[in-house]
Amino acid sequence: LTVPNTICVCVSHEEHATQRLFSRMKFMYDSIPPQLKVPADHSSSYELTFPDVGSRLYIGTARAPVFGRGDTISILHLSELAFYPEGKAEALMAAVTQAVPLSGTIYIESSPAGRGGLFYKIYQQAREGVIFAPHFYPWWWDADYRLAEGSYAAPETCRFKFEPD
């Protein structure tokens, strides 16, 4: 919205997650104070366009292996890459990353799905300094996912003293 001619694309692993992500994007856009908001001209269930600045935001699912072809994507977000359909993840990744120029940005995020698969391979390469920069944010860093000591929601055996192993 603040950089003219920006095309932002988000790809999710399945249709329901795609719809939820787009709802979050719309909510964030709708929450912008009116004096800062760039008008959206076209709004569909998968796309927002901002003709005053020549920018566009759209979202799709990994089930479409030709997704993103023919575009020049400024910012690409691949959500839950570890859960993209087997056999289609590599084809989609090859297609959509080719649409991002060297001046663009690619974000890949995912919950892990064990050893193996495209996300695992990319993450291991990133740890070795190949192409991407790895970032690991474990779930337990978020206080919302922890129980306070003494909580009755915790199993009785570890309610007051818990030693992770």
Tab-separated table of C-alpha atoms in Angstrom:
chain	number	residue	atom	x	y	z
A	1	LEU	CA	0.000	0.000	0.000
A	2	THR	CA	2.911	2.355	0.564
A	3	VAL	CA	5.150	1.231	-2.309
A	4	PRO	CA	3.652	1.810	-5.773
A	5	ASN	CA	3.329	-1.079	-8.228
A	6	THR	CA	3.777	-3.782	-5.617
A	7	ILE	CA	2.261	-7.203	-6.209
A	8	CYS	CA	1.931	-9.289	-3.059
A	9	VAL	CA	0.985	-12.941	-3.307
A	10	CYS	CA	0.200	-15.451	-0.588
A	11	VAL	CA	-0.081	-19.185	-1.296
A	12	SER	CA	-1.639	-21.469	1.290
A	13	HIS	CA	-1.653	-25.246	1.557
A	14	GLU	CA	-5.419	-25.807	1.273
A	15	GLU	CA	-8.628	-23.966	0.399
A	16	HIS	CA	-9.983	-23.319	3.907
A	17	ALA	CA	-6.653	-21.943	5.114
A	18	THR	CA	-6.525	-19.746	2.008
A	19	GLN	CA	-9.933	-18.276	2.829
A	20	ARG	CA	-8.925	-17.671	6.470
A	21	LEU	CA	-5.684	-15.946	5.452
A	22	PHE	CA	-7.530	-13.697	3.034
A	23	SER	CA	-10.049	-12.821	5.766
A	24	ARG	CA	-7.140	-11.757	7.986
A	25	MET	CA	-5.707	-9.627	5.178
A	26	LYS	CA	-9.093	-7.970	4.608
A	27	PHE	CA	-9.473	-7.368	8.343
A	28	MET	CA	-6.075	-5.689	8.486
A	29	TYR	CA	-6.915	-3.540	5.464
A	30	ASP	CA	-10.325	-2.625	6.915
A	31	SER	CA	-8.603	-1.664	10.200
A	32	ILE	CA	-6.352	0.966	8.616
A	33	PRO	CA	-7.382	4.459	9.770
A	34	PRO	CA	-9.268	6.279	6.989
A	35	GLN	CA	-6.667	9.037	6.688
A	36	LEU	CA	-3.982	6.419	5.903
A	37	LYS	CA	-6.026	3.995	3.827
A	38	VAL	CA	-5.369	3.625	0.097
A	39	PRO	CA	-8.706	2.980	-1.650
A	40	ALA	CA	-9.324	-0.545	-2.885
A	41	ASP	CA	-11.020	-0.614	-6.289
A	42	HIS	CA	-11.661	-4.289	-6.837
A	43	SER	CA	-12.356	-6.743	-4.106
A	44	SER	CA	-13.082	-10.412	-4.721
A	45	SER	CA	-12.824	-13.432	-2.495
A	46	TYR	CA	-9.127	-13.760	-3.421
A	47	GLU	CA	-7.859	-10.341	-4.504
A	48	LEU	CA	-7.584	-6.685	-3.496
A	49	THR	CA	-6.378	-4.078	-5.982
A	50	PHE	CA	-5.241	-0.535	-5.248
A	51	PRO	CA	-5.320	1.411	-8.536
A	52	ASP	CA	-4.202	4.718	-6.980
A	53	VAL	CA	-0.796	3.156	-6.316
A	54	GLY	CA	-0.897	0.398	-8.955
A	55	SER	CA	-0.583	-2.357	-6.367
A	56	ARG	CA	-2.365	-5.664	-5.937
A	57	LEU	CA	-2.672	-8.374	-3.314
A	58	TYR	CA	-3.967	-11.826	-4.085
A	59	ILE	CA	-4.030	-15.233	-2.502
A	60	GLY	CA	-4.325	-18.766	-3.807
A	61	THR	CA	-3.958	-22.392	-2.947
A	62	ALA	CA	-1.042	-24.740	-3.554
A	63	ARG	CA	-3.391	-27.073	-5.398
A	64	ALA	CA	-2.975	-24.851	-8.490
A	65	PRO	CA	0.506	-25.736	-9.836
A	66	VAL	CA	0.575	-22.851	-12.326
A	67	PHE	CA	-0.283	-20.277	-9.679
A	68	GLY	CA	1.640	-17.027	-10.146
A	69	ARG	CA	2.857	-17.698	-13.680
A	70	GLY	CA	2.897	-14.635	-15.889
A	71	ASP	CA	3.144	-12.194	-12.978
A	72	THR	CA	6.048	-10.257	-11.566
A	73	ILE	CA	5.625	-10.795	-7.834
A	74	SER	CA	7.204	-8.256	-5.484
A	75	ILE	CA	6.488	-10.101	-2.241
A	76	LEU	CA	5.698	-13.812	-2.074
A	77	HIS	CA	4.504	-15.587	1.069
A	78	LEU	CA	4.351	-19.382	0.946
A	79	SER	CA	2.299	-20.452	3.956
A	80	GLU	CA	2.579	-23.961	5.443
A	81	LEU	CA	4.889	-25.188	2.681
A	82	ALA	CA	5.452	-28.506	4.487
A	83	PHE	CA	1.779	-29.329	3.864
A	84	TYR	CA	1.569	-28.548	0.146
A	85	PRO	CA	0.260	-31.518	-1.861
A	86	GLU	CA	2.948	-34.118	-2.459
A	87	GLY	CA	4.249	-33.999	-5.990
A	88	LYS	CA	2.840	-30.504	-6.584
A	89	ALA	CA	4.979	-28.536	-4.125
A	90	GLU	CA	8.113	-28.655	-6.267
A	91	ALA	CA	6.268	-27.641	-9.458
A	92	LEU	CA	4.497	-24.761	-7.737
A	93	MET	CA	7.706	-23.603	-6.055
A	94	ALA	CA	9.552	-23.641	-9.380
A	95	ALA	CA	6.793	-21.655	-11.084
A	96	VAL	CA	6.049	-19.071	-8.451
A	97	THR	CA	9.620	-18.310	-7.356
A	98	GLN	CA	10.548	-17.606	-10.988
A	99	ALA	CA	8.004	-14.770	-10.875
A	100	VAL	CA	9.949	-13.006	-8.092
A	101	PRO	CA	12.789	-10.783	-9.371
A	102	LEU	CA	16.036	-10.355	-7.450
A	103	SER	CA	14.612	-7.148	-5.952
A	104	GLY	CA	11.633	-9.101	-4.583
A	105	THR	CA	11.158	-10.920	-1.296
A	106	ILE	CA	10.126	-14.498	-0.578
A	107	TYR	CA	8.833	-15.598	2.822
A	108	ILE	CA	8.352	-19.284	3.528
A	109	GLU	CA	6.748	-20.335	6.793
A	110	SER	CA	5.492	-23.639	8.004
A	111	SER	CA	4.896	-25.885	10.920
A	112	PRO	CA	7.279	-28.814	10.542
A	113	ALA	CA	6.010	-32.085	9.105
A	114	GLY	CA	8.924	-34.332	10.009
A	115	ARG	CA	12.115	-35.051	8.149
A	116	GLY	CA	11.763	-35.027	4.412
A	117	GLY	CA	9.815	-33.075	1.868
A	118	LEU	CA	10.439	-29.747	0.185
A	119	PHE	CA	10.113	-27.542	3.278
A	120	TYR	CA	12.565	-29.705	5.237
A	121	LYS	CA	15.030	-29.602	2.345
A	122	ILE	CA	14.788	-25.811	1.974
A	123	TYR	CA	15.125	-25.260	5.729
A	124	GLN	CA	18.211	-27.495	5.940
A	125	GLN	CA	19.765	-25.643	2.988
A	126	ALA	CA	18.973	-22.303	4.640
A	127	ARG	CA	20.773	-23.465	7.793
A	128	GLU	CA	23.821	-24.042	5.572
A	129	GLY	CA	23.534	-20.525	4.116
A	130	VAL	CA	21.941	-21.471	0.792
A	131	ILE	CA	19.480	-18.885	-0.639
A	132	PHE	CA	17.152	-18.349	2.350
A	133	ALA	CA	17.804	-17.212	5.932
A	134	PRO	CA	16.390	-19.654	8.497
A	135	HIS	CA	14.362	-18.465	11.469
A	136	PHE	CA	12.984	-20.848	14.055
A	137	TYR	CA	10.224	-19.696	16.414
A	138	PRO	CA	9.165	-22.511	18.741
A	139	TRP	CA	5.571	-22.529	19.904
A	140	TRP	CA	6.538	-22.407	23.582
A	141	TRP	CA	7.916	-18.866	23.210
A	142	ASP	CA	4.314	-17.645	23.087
A	143	ALA	CA	2.905	-17.336	26.622
A	144	ASP	CA	-0.571	-18.171	25.294
A	145	TYR	CA	0.630	-21.749	24.782
A	146	ARG	CA	1.933	-22.232	28.337
A	147	LEU	CA	0.196	-23.102	31.579
A	148	ALA	CA	1.140	-21.258	34.742
A	149	GLU	CA	2.704	-23.302	37.514
A	150	GLY	CA	-0.074	-24.671	39.687
A	151	SER	CA	-2.680	-24.490	36.921
A	152	TYR	CA	-5.453	-27.021	37.354
A	153	ALA	CA	-5.490	-27.434	33.556
A	154	ALA	CA	-2.133	-29.235	33.837
A	155	PRO	CA	-1.967	-32.974	34.599
A	156	GLU	CA	-1.722	-33.514	38.357
A	157	THR	CA	1.651	-35.259	38.056
A	158	CYS	CA	3.317	-32.113	36.729
A	159	ARG	CA	1.068	-29.382	38.067
A	160	PHE	CA	3.632	-27.803	40.395
A	161	LYS	CA	6.986	-29.012	39.161
A	162	PHE	CA	7.568	-29.948	35.582
A	163	GLU	CA	10.916	-30.958	34.141
A	164	PRO	CA	10.877	-31.238	30.343
A	165	ASP	CA	12.815	-34.179	28.938
